[in-house]
Coordinates of C-alpha atoms in Angstrom, one line a residue:
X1 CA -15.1 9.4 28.6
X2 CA -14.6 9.8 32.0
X3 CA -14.1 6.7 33.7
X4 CA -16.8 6.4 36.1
X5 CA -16.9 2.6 37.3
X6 CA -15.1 1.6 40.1
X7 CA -11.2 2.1 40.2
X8 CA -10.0 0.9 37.1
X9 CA -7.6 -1.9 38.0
X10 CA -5.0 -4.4 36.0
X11 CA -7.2 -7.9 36.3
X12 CA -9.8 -5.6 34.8
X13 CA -7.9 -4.8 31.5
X14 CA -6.5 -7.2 29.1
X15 CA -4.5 -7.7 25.2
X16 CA -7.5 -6.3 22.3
X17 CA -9.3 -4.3 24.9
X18 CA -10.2 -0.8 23.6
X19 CA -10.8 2.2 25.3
X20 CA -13.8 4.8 24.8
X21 CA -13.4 7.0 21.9
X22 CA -12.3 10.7 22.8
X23 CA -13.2 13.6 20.0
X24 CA -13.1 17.3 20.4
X25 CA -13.5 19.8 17.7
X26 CA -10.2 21.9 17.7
X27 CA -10.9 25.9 17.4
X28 CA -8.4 28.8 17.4
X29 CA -8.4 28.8 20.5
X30 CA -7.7 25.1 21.4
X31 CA -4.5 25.9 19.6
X32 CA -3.8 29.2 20.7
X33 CA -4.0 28.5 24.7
X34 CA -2.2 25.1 23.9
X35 CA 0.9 27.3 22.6
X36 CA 0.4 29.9 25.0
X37 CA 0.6 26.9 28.3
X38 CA 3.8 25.7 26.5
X39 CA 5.2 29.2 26.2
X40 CA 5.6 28.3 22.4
X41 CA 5.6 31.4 21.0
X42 CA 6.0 30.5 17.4
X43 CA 4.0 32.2 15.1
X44 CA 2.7 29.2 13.2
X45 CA 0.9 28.6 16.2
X46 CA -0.8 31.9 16.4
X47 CA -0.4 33.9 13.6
X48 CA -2.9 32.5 10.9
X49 CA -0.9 35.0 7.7
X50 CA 2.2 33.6 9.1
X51 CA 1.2 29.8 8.9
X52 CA -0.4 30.2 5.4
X53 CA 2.3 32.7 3.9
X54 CA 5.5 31.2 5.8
X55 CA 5.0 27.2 6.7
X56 CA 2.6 26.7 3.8
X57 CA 0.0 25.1 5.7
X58 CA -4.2 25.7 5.6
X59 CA -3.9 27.4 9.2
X60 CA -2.2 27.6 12.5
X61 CA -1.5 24.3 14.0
X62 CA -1.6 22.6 17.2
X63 CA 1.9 22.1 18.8
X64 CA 3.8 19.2 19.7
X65 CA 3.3 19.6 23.8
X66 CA -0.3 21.0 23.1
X67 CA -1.1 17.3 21.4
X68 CA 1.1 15.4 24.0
X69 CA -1.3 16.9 26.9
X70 CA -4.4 15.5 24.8
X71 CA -2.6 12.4 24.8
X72 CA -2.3 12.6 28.2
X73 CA -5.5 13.6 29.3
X74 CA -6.7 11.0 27.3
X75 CA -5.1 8.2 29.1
X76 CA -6.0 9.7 32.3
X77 CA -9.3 10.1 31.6
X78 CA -9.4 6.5 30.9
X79 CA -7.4 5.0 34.1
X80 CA -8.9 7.3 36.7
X81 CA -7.2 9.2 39.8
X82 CA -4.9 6.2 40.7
X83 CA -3.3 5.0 36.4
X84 CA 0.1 7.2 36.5
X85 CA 1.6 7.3 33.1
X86 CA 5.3 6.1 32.8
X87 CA 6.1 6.8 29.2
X88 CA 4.3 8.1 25.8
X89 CA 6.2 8.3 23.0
X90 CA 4.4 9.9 19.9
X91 CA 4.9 10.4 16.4
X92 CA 3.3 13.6 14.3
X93 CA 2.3 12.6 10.9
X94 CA 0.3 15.9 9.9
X95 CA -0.9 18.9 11.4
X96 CA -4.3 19.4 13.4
X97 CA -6.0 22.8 12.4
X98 CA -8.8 24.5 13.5
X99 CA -12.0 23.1 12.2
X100 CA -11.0 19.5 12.4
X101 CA -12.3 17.1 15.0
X102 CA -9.7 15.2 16.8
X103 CA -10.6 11.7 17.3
X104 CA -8.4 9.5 20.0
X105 CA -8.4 5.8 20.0
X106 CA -6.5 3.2 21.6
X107 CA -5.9 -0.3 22.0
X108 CA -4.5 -2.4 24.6
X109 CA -0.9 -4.2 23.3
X110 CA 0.3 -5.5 26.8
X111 CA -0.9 -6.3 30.1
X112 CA 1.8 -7.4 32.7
X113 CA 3.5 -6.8 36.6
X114 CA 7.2 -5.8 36.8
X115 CA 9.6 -7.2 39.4
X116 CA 8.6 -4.5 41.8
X117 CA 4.9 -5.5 41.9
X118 CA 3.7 -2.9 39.5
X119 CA 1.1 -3.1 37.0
X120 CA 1.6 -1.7 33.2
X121 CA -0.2 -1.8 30.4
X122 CA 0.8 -0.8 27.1
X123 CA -1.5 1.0 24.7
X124 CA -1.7 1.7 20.5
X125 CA -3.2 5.4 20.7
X126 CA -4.3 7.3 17.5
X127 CA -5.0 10.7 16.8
X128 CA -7.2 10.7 13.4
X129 CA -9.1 13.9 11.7
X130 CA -11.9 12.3 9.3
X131 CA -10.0 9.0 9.7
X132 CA -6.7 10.0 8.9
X133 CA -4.0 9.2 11.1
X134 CA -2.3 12.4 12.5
X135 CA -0.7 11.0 14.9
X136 CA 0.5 7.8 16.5
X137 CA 1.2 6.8 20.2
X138 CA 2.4 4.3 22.5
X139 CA 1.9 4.5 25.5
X140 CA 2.6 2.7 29.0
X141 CA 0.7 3.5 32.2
X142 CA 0.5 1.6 35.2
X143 CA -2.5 1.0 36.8
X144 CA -3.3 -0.4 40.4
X145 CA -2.6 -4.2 41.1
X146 CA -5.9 -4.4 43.8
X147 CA -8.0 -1.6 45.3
X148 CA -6.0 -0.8 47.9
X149 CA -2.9 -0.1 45.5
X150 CA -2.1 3.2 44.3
X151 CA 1.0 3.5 41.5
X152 CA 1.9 7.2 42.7
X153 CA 3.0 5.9 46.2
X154 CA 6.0 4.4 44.3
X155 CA 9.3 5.8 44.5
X156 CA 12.7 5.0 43.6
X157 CA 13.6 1.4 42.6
X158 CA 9.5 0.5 43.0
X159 CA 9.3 2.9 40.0
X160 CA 10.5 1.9 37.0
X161 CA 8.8 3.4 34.0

């Protein structure tokens, strides 16, 4: 999913766009090193008798910053080197277990400049198993006005996320 076209830039993105489809099967692992990079040492996110027995769930689970770096790779993945996220906000519906295949979707809501010259555009994000919301995002990244702009050379009051 990779963008791999030239720099991805705002006159190149508009309202009803949608970006490429993401999906990776989620293992034990997936959710263990997730945890483990969060330092979330919860059980329910590594101990499978714990998850079943305690939470009442089918299995461990993927955590709430293990599914807001999916999120962001995601996005990244989309806008290339130069798209610097400013703000996700996400909602968890359901888990995500082992064995299910995360799908990510998204669909452009906003295009526009702010006052300082910087490009944003707002996305509708999904995260579905077997098409069945998980969870829902919105997002807002900006992305370079022209070739030769970059987002993360802003600082300060040209930075307004």
């Amino acid at each position: 999913m990779t963008n791999t076209t030239a720099q991805l830039t705002l006159d190149r993105v508009k309202p009803g766009d949608t970006l490429p489809e993401l999906s990776h099967e989620v293992t034990a692992t997936t959710v263990i090193l997730g945890a483990m990079a969060s330092r979330d040492w919860r059980p329910m996110h590594h101990d499978y008798k714990f998850a079943v027995e305690r939470q009442g769930v089918q299995d461990i689970f993927l955590n709430t910053p293990n599914q807001g770096a999916w999120f962001e790779r995601y996005l990244t993945d989309w806008t290339g080197p130069k798209g610097r996220i400013g703000r996700v906000v996400f909602r968890m519906t359901s888990p995500v277990f082992p064995g299910d295949t995360m799908v990510y979707n998204a669909t452009v809501k906003d295009v526009s400049t702010d006052d300082t010259g910087c490009g944003w555009v707002t996305l509708d994000v999904s995260l579905t198993v077997d098409g069945k919301p998980k969870t829902t995002c919105e997002a807002r990244v900006a992305l370079p006005v022209s070739d030769d702009d970059n987002p993360w050379d802003r600082r300060a009051e040209r930075w307004t996320p």
